[in-house]
PDB file of C-alpha atoms and ligand atoms in Angstrom:
ATOM      1  CA  MET A   1       0.000   0.000   0.000  1.00 41.00           C
ATOM      2  CA  ASN A   2       1.158   3.544  -0.684  1.00 47.00           C
ATOM      3  CA  ALA A   3       1.856   6.025   2.079  1.00 47.00           C
ATOM      4  CA  GLY A   4      -1.227   7.915   3.105  1.00 64.00           C
ATOM      5  CA  THR A   5      -3.572   5.047   2.503  1.00 88.00           C
ATOM      6  CA  ILE A   6      -6.066   3.869   5.078  1.00 94.00           C
ATOM      7  CA  ASP A   7      -6.513   0.343   6.370  1.00 96.00           C
ATOM      8  CA  THR A   8      -8.181   0.191   9.749  1.00 97.00           C
ATOM      9  CA  VAL A   9     -10.786  -1.730  11.695  1.00 98.00           C
ATOM     10  CA  VAL A  10     -13.581   0.391  13.166  1.00 97.00           C
ATOM     11  CA  PRO A  11     -14.803  -1.302  16.370  1.00 95.00           C
ATOM     12  CA  ALA A  12     -18.458  -2.142  16.907  1.00 92.00           C
ATOM     13  CA  GLY A  13     -20.482   0.950  17.741  1.00 92.00           C
ATOM     14  CA  GLU A  14     -17.685   3.464  17.116  1.00 95.00           C
ATOM     15  CA  PRO A  15     -17.510   6.464  14.763  1.00 96.00           C
ATOM     16  CA  TRP A  16     -14.701   7.043  12.247  1.00 97.00           C
ATOM     17  CA  MET A  17     -13.575   9.969  10.091  1.00 97.00           C
ATOM     18  CA  GLY A  18     -11.032  10.075   7.306  1.00 96.00           C
ATOM     19  CA  THR A  19     -10.162  11.772   4.033  1.00 96.00           C
ATOM     20  CA  ILE A  20      -9.920  10.007   0.704  1.00 96.00           C
ATOM     21  CA  ARG A  21      -8.297  11.613  -2.283  1.00 96.00           C
ATOM     22  CA  ARG A  22      -9.828  11.957  -5.707  1.00 96.00           C
ATOM     23  CA  GLY A  23      -9.121   8.807  -7.703  1.00 96.00           C
ATOM     24  CA  GLN A  24      -8.691   6.575  -4.668  1.00 96.00           C
ATOM     25  CA  SER A  25     -10.855   3.557  -4.062  1.00 97.00           C
ATOM     26  CA  PHE A  26     -12.506   3.228  -0.671  1.00 97.00           C
ATOM     27  CA  ARG A  27     -13.773  -0.117   0.557  1.00 98.00           C
ATOM     28  CA  ILE A  28     -15.973  -0.836   3.572  1.00 98.00           C
ATOM     29  CA  VAL A  29     -15.995  -4.479   4.640  1.00 98.00           C
ATOM     30  CA  ASP A  30     -18.812  -5.926   6.753  1.00 96.00           C
ATOM     31  CA  LEU A  31     -16.480  -8.194   8.712  1.00 96.00           C
ATOM     32  CA  GLU A  32     -19.032 -10.292  10.592  1.00 94.00           C
ATOM     33  CA  GLY A  33     -22.196  -9.587   8.575  1.00 91.00           C
ATOM     34  CA  ASN A  34     -25.453  -7.678   9.058  1.00 87.00           C
ATOM     35  CA  GLN A  35     -23.780  -4.513  10.281  1.00 91.00           C
ATOM     36  CA  ALA A  36     -25.287  -1.107   9.423  1.00 91.00           C
ATOM     37  CA  VAL A  37     -22.717   1.531   8.483  1.00 95.00           C
ATOM     38  CA  ASP A  38     -24.229   5.022   8.646  1.00 96.00           C
ATOM     39  CA  THR A  39     -22.163   7.206   6.334  1.00 98.00           C
ATOM     40  CA  LEU A  40     -21.922  10.814   5.138  1.00 98.00           C
ATOM     41  CA  PHE A  41     -19.594  12.314   2.552  1.00 98.00           C
ATOM     42  CA  TYR A  42     -18.377  15.931   2.301  1.00 98.00           C
ATOM     43  CA  ASN A  43     -16.259  17.761  -0.232  1.00 97.00           C
ATOM     44  CA  ALA A  44     -12.963  17.861   1.698  1.00 96.00           C
ATOM     45  CA  LEU A  45     -12.128  21.275   0.233  1.00 96.00           C
ATOM     46  CA  ASP A  46     -15.533  22.849   0.915  1.00 96.00           C
ATOM     47  CA  THR A  47     -17.626  20.999   3.478  1.00 96.00           C
ATOM     48  CA  ALA A  48     -20.758  23.003   2.642  1.00 96.00           C
ATOM     49  CA  GLU A  49     -20.989  20.527  -0.232  1.00 98.00           C
ATOM     50  CA  HIS A  50     -22.120  17.103   0.946  1.00 98.00           C
ATOM     51  CA  TYR A  51     -23.866  13.910  -0.106  1.00 98.00           C
ATOM     52  CA  SER A  52     -27.496  14.376  -1.162  1.00 98.00           C
ATOM     53  CA  ALA A  53     -29.838  11.397  -0.929  1.00 98.00           C
ATOM     54  CA  GLN A  54     -32.513  13.322  -2.848  1.00 98.00           C
ATOM     55  CA  ASN A  55     -30.292  14.212  -5.797  1.00 98.00           C
ATOM     56  CA  THR A  56     -28.832  10.694  -5.924  1.00 98.00           C
ATOM     57  CA  ILE A  57     -32.218   8.940  -5.899  1.00 98.00           C
ATOM     58  CA  GLN A  58     -33.708  11.374  -8.408  1.00 98.00           C
ATOM     59  CA  SER A  59     -30.765  11.071 -10.763  1.00 98.00           C
ATOM     60  CA  GLN A  60     -30.594   7.268 -10.822  1.00 97.00           C
ATOM     61  CA  ARG A  61     -34.392   6.816 -10.562  1.00 96.00           C
ATOM     62  CA  ARG A  62     -33.896   4.035  -8.063  1.00 96.00           C
ATOM     63  CA  ILE A  63     -34.318   3.959  -4.294  1.00 95.00           C
ATOM     64  CA  TYR A  64     -31.498   1.582  -3.353  1.00 96.00           C
ATOM     65  CA  LEU A  65     -27.798   2.163  -3.865  1.00 98.00           C
ATOM     66  CA  THR A  66     -25.617  -0.486  -5.506  1.00 97.00           C
ATOM     67  CA  GLN A  67     -22.875  -1.000  -8.097  1.00 98.00           C
ATOM     68  CA  GLY A  68     -23.084   1.750 -10.692  1.00 98.00           C
ATOM     69  CA  THR A  69     -24.715   4.299  -8.403  1.00 98.00           C
ATOM     70  CA  VAL A  70     -23.176   7.761  -8.651  1.00 98.00           C
ATOM     71  CA  LEU A  71     -23.455   9.593  -5.353  1.00 98.00           C
ATOM     72  CA  LEU A  72     -24.385  13.219  -6.022  1.00 98.00           C
ATOM     73  CA  SER A  73     -23.857  16.231  -3.815  1.00 98.00           C
ATOM     74  CA  ASN A  74     -26.337  18.908  -2.772  1.00 98.00           C
ATOM     75  CA  ARG A  75     -24.875  20.889  -5.681  1.00 98.00           C
ATOM     76  CA  GLY A  76     -25.681  18.070  -8.096  1.00 98.00           C
ATOM     77  CA  ARG A  77     -22.054  17.125  -8.661  1.00 98.00           C
ATOM     78  CA  PRO A  78     -20.760  13.539  -8.671  1.00 98.00           C
ATOM     79  CA  MET A  79     -18.827  12.822  -5.460  1.00 98.00           C
ATOM     80  CA  LEU A  80     -18.193   9.079  -5.591  1.00 98.00           C
ATOM     81  CA  THR A  81     -19.300   6.109  -7.630  1.00 98.00           C
ATOM     82  CA  ILE A  82     -19.983   2.609  -6.309  1.00 98.00           C
ATOM     83  CA  GLU A  83     -17.617   0.480  -8.370  1.00 97.00           C
ATOM     84  CA  GLU A  84     -18.035  -2.865  -6.602  1.00 98.00           C
ATOM     85  CA  ASP A  85     -20.739  -4.225  -4.321  1.00 98.00           C
ATOM     86  CA  SER A  86     -20.886  -7.791  -3.050  1.00 97.00           C
ATOM     87  CA  CYS A  87     -23.886  -7.040  -0.790  1.00 96.00           C
ATOM     88  CA  GLY A  88     -26.241  -5.804  -3.520  1.00 94.00           C
ATOM     89  CA  ARG A  89     -28.335  -3.181  -1.807  1.00 94.00           C
ATOM     90  CA  HIS A  90     -27.785  -0.224   0.511  1.00 96.00           C
ATOM     91  CA  ASP A  91     -30.329   2.104   2.067  1.00 96.00           C
ATOM     92  CA  THR A  92     -30.448   5.883   1.939  1.00 97.00           C
ATOM     93  CA  LEU A  93     -34.017   6.447   3.193  1.00 95.00           C
ATOM     94  CA  GLY A  94     -33.970   5.151   6.767  1.00 91.00           C
ATOM     95  CA  GLY A  95     -31.776   7.882   8.230  1.00 92.00           C
ATOM     96  CA  ALA A  96     -29.516   7.618  11.246  1.00 91.00           C
ATOM     97  CA  CYS A  97     -30.717   6.373  14.602  1.00 89.00           C
ATOM     98  CA  SER A  98     -30.869   9.013  17.317  1.00 83.00           C
ATOM     99  CA  ALA A  99     -31.961   9.492  20.913  1.00 77.00           C
ATOM    100  CA  GLU A 100     -35.277  10.755  19.547  1.00 78.00           C
ATOM    101  CA  SER A 101     -35.835   7.821  17.176  1.00 77.00           C
ATOM    102  CA  ASN A 102     -34.884   5.375  19.936  1.00 77.00           C
ATOM    103  CA  THR A 103     -37.698   6.909  21.984  1.00 75.00           C
ATOM    104  CA  VAL A 104     -40.269   6.931  19.178  1.00 72.00           C
ATOM    105  CA  ARG A 105     -39.470   3.515  17.708  1.00 74.00           C
ATOM    106  CA  TYR A 106     -38.756   1.573  20.878  1.00 72.00           C
ATOM    107  CA  ALA A 107     -39.410   3.039  24.321  1.00 72.00           C
ATOM    108  CA  LEU A 108     -38.796   6.100  26.454  1.00 73.00           C
ATOM    109  CA  GLU A 109     -36.178   4.278  28.492  1.00 72.00           C
ATOM    110  CA  LYS A 110     -34.148   3.682  25.287  1.00 70.00           C
ATOM    111  CA  ARG A 111     -33.465   7.412  24.960  1.00 71.00           C
ATOM    112  CA  HIS A 112     -30.054   7.344  26.635  1.00 71.00           C
ATOM    113  CA  MET A 113     -28.763   4.536  24.442  1.00 73.00           C
ATOM    114  CA  HIS A 114     -25.785   4.944  22.138  1.00 82.00           C
ATOM    115  CA  ASN A 115     -26.933   6.069  18.667  1.00 90.00           C
ATOM    116  CA  CYS A 116     -25.547   7.119  15.277  1.00 94.00           C
ATOM    117  CA  ARG A 117     -26.461  10.778  15.448  1.00 94.00           C
ATOM    118  CA  ASP A 118     -24.528  11.204  18.678  1.00 93.00           C
ATOM    119  CA  SER A 119     -21.639   9.209  17.175  1.00 95.00           C
ATOM    120  CA  PHE A 120     -21.553  11.598  14.190  1.00 96.00           C
ATOM    121  CA  LEU A 121     -21.444  14.605  16.518  1.00 95.00           C
ATOM    122  CA  LEU A 122     -18.778  13.019  18.696  1.00 95.00           C
ATOM    123  CA  ALA A 123     -16.578  12.395  15.639  1.00 96.00           C
ATOM    124  CA  LEU A 124     -17.063  15.960  14.370  1.00 95.00           C
ATOM    125  CA  ALA A 125     -16.074  17.333  17.798  1.00 93.00           C
ATOM    126  CA  THR A 126     -13.147  14.937  18.261  1.00 92.00           C
ATOM    127  CA  HIS A 127     -11.637  15.826  14.885  1.00 90.00           C
ATOM    128  CA  ALA A 128     -11.976  19.568  15.522  1.00 80.00           C
ATOM    129  CA  THR A 129     -13.965  20.202  12.364  1.00 85.00           C
ATOM    130  CA  ASP A 130     -16.178  23.252  12.040  1.00 91.00           C
ATOM    131  CA  LEU A 131     -19.111  20.995  11.174  1.00 95.00           C
ATOM    132  CA  THR A 132     -22.092  20.917  13.543  1.00 94.00           C
ATOM    133  CA  LYS A 133     -25.522  19.350  13.895  1.00 93.00           C
ATOM    134  CA  ARG A 134     -26.720  21.543  11.023  1.00 94.00           C
ATOM    135  CA  ASP A 135     -24.247  19.812   8.716  1.00 96.00           C
ATOM    136  CA  LEU A 136     -25.785  16.347   9.123  1.00 96.00           C
ATOM    137  CA  PRO A 137     -27.989  15.711   6.073  1.00 97.00           C
ATOM    138  CA  SER A 138     -29.756  12.434   5.254  1.00 97.00           C
ATOM    139  CA  ASN A 139     -27.148   9.696   5.258  1.00 98.00           C
ATOM    140  CA  ILE A 140     -26.411   6.363   3.605  1.00 98.00           C
ATOM    141  CA  ASN A 141     -26.835   3.142   5.559  1.00 96.00           C
ATOM    142  CA  PHE A 142     -24.413   0.752   3.922  1.00 97.00           C
ATOM    143  CA  PHE A 143     -25.392  -2.936   4.296  1.00 95.00           C
ATOM    144  CA  MET A 144     -28.737  -1.980   5.835  1.00 91.00           C
ATOM    145  CA  ASN A 145     -31.932  -3.526   4.514  1.00 88.00           C
ATOM    146  CA  VAL A 146     -34.844  -1.081   4.448  1.00 90.00           C
ATOM    147  CA  PRO A 147     -37.222  -2.453   1.829  1.00 91.00           C
ATOM    148  CA  VAL A 148     -39.987  -0.255   0.452  1.00 93.00           C
ATOM    149  CA  THR A 149     -43.271  -2.156   0.095  1.00 93.00           C
ATOM    150  CA  PRO A 150     -45.604  -1.783  -2.910  1.00 93.00           C
ATOM    151  CA  GLU A 151     -47.776   0.361  -0.614  1.00 94.00           C
ATOM    152  CA  GLY A 152     -44.835   2.690  -0.064  1.00 92.00           C
ATOM    153  CA  GLN A 153     -44.063   1.668   3.497  1.00 92.00           C
ATOM    154  CA  LEU A 154     -40.542   1.435   4.876  1.00 89.00           C
ATOM    155  CA  ARG A 155     -39.578  -1.746   6.691  1.00 86.00           C
ATOM    156  CA  PHE A 156     -36.535  -2.137   8.873  1.00 81.00           C
ATOM    157  CA  ALA A 157     -35.885  -5.733   7.959  1.00 81.00           C
ATOM    158  CA  ASP A 158     -33.399  -8.438   8.752  1.00 80.00           C
ATOM    159  CA  GLY A 159     -30.038  -7.797   7.119  1.00 80.00           C
ATOM    160  CA  ILE A 160     -29.124  -9.194   3.697  1.00 86.00           C
ATOM    161  CA  SER A 161     -25.383  -8.760   4.121  1.00 91.00           C
ATOM    162  CA  ALA A 162     -23.012 -11.462   5.361  1.00 92.00           C
ATOM    163  CA  ALA A 163     -19.525 -11.775   6.776  1.00 94.00           C
ATOM    164  CA  GLY A 164     -16.908 -10.464   4.362  1.00 96.00           C
ATOM    165  CA  ARG A 165     -19.264  -8.647   2.015  1.00 97.00           C
ATOM    166  CA  TYR A 166     -18.076  -5.229   0.965  1.00 98.00           C
ATOM    167  CA  VAL A 167     -18.925  -2.092  -0.919  1.00 98.00           C
ATOM    168  CA  GLN A 168     -16.240  -0.220  -2.827  1.00 98.00           C
ATOM    169  CA  LEU A 169     -16.446   3.370  -3.967  1.00 98.00           C
ATOM    170  CA  ARG A 170     -14.176   5.489  -6.106  1.00 97.00           C
ATOM    171  CA  ALA A 171     -13.752   9.113  -5.069  1.00 98.00           C
ATOM    172  CA  LEU A 172     -14.462  11.629  -7.828  1.00 98.00           C
ATOM    173  CA  MET A 173     -13.358  14.505  -5.591  1.00 98.00           C
ATOM    174  CA  ASP A 174     -11.282  14.788  -2.404  1.00 97.00           C
ATOM    175  CA  THR A 175     -13.802  13.505   0.101  1.00 97.00           C
ATOM    176  CA  LEU A 176     -14.210  13.677   3.850  1.00 97.00           C
ATOM    177  CA  VAL A 177     -15.865  10.498   5.125  1.00 98.00           C
ATOM    178  CA  LEU A 178     -17.929  10.433   8.329  1.00 98.00           C
ATOM    179  CA  ILE A 179     -19.021   7.013   9.567  1.00 98.00           C
ATOM    180  CA  SER A 180     -21.038   5.824  12.524  1.00 96.00           C
ATOM    181  CA  ASN A 181     -20.597   2.074  12.762  1.00 95.00           C
ATOM    182  CA  CYS A 182     -24.142   1.744  14.092  1.00 92.00           C
ATOM    183  CA  PRO A 183     -24.325   0.881  17.811  1.00 87.00           C
ATOM    184  CA  GLN A 184     -28.078   0.195  17.724  1.00 81.00           C
ATOM    185  CA  LEU A 185     -29.233  -2.650  19.976  1.00 74.00           C
ATOM    186  CA  ASN A 186     -32.973  -2.496  19.202  1.00 73.00           C
ATOM    187  CA  ASN A 187     -33.097  -3.118  15.469  1.00 72.00           C
ATOM    188  CA  PRO A 188     -32.964  -6.315  13.362  1.00 66.00           C
ATOM    189  CA  CYS A 189     -30.862  -4.600  10.651  1.00 63.00           C
ATOM    190  CA  ASN A 190     -27.707  -5.504  12.540  1.00 69.00           C
ATOM    191  CA  ALA A 191     -29.190  -8.588  14.204  1.00 70.00           C
ATOM    192  CA  TYR A 192     -29.254  -6.656  17.542  1.00 75.00           C
ATOM    193  CA  ASN A 193     -25.526  -7.163  17.609  1.00 83.00           C
ATOM    194  CA  PRO A 194     -23.147  -4.380  16.468  1.00 89.00           C
ATOM    195  CA  THR A 195     -19.931  -5.720  14.953  1.00 93.00           C
ATOM    196  CA  PRO A 196     -16.670  -4.227  13.593  1.00 96.00           C
ATOM    197  CA  ILE A 197     -16.006  -3.126  10.017  1.00 97.00           C
ATOM    198  CA  ARG A 198     -12.799  -2.594   8.052  1.00 98.00           C
ATOM    199  CA  VAL A 199     -12.195   0.531   5.950  1.00 98.00           C
ATOM    200  CA  MET A 200      -9.455   0.664   3.330  1.00 97.00           C
ATOM    201  CA  THR A 201      -8.208   2.945   0.565  1.00 95.00           C
ATOM    202  CA  TRP A 202      -5.817   2.479  -2.301  1.00 90.00           C
ATOM    203  CA  GLU A 203      -4.939   4.099  -5.593  1.00 86.00           C
ATOM    204  CA  SER A 204      -7.118   2.869  -8.421  1.00 72.00           C
ATOM    205  CA  ALA A 205      -5.382   1.315 -11.395  1.00 63.00           C
TER     206      ALA A 205
HETATM  207 ZN1  LIG B   1     -27.557   3.688  14.041  1.00 83.50          ZN
END
């Protein structure tokens, strides 16, 4: 691997931030299977530009993300493309879990529990960025299964990923990556069992 590349394991339930350069490939590996990886992307040179679920869905005319999907920014520019995907489907509708959603979806006493939104904010504070709560748009949930029914309902369903499956993106601009390796304990998407992931970069051929 070249200097400046990333190859690290993100423990279960932890956030991670890193920068990938334009032209690099970025792989996220679901090491043990059925993990949900809540992810946001920002233009590393101007963080007011970030991933847009709306623009991406509208442009590809599909709800799920998979190989061939071009992730668009809020300015309509291509940020990354999914070049390989051994899972087959990733969600960008379900959002990130939060203290509030823990309360609404599960129970009042779940409010204090570790959640992705707090993990995002912790990572932003830890890395001394100038990004705040206002800079958290709708995210991607890699490996998460949120099927949309013919009636238009969202289901948080059992995971379809498995140990060793991965998604690989190529950066089309210098990109800041913000990940919450979802710590949720109340949701079948990760089999009620958060597990580690591996993130890697390298120069594309
Ligand atoms: Zn979560």
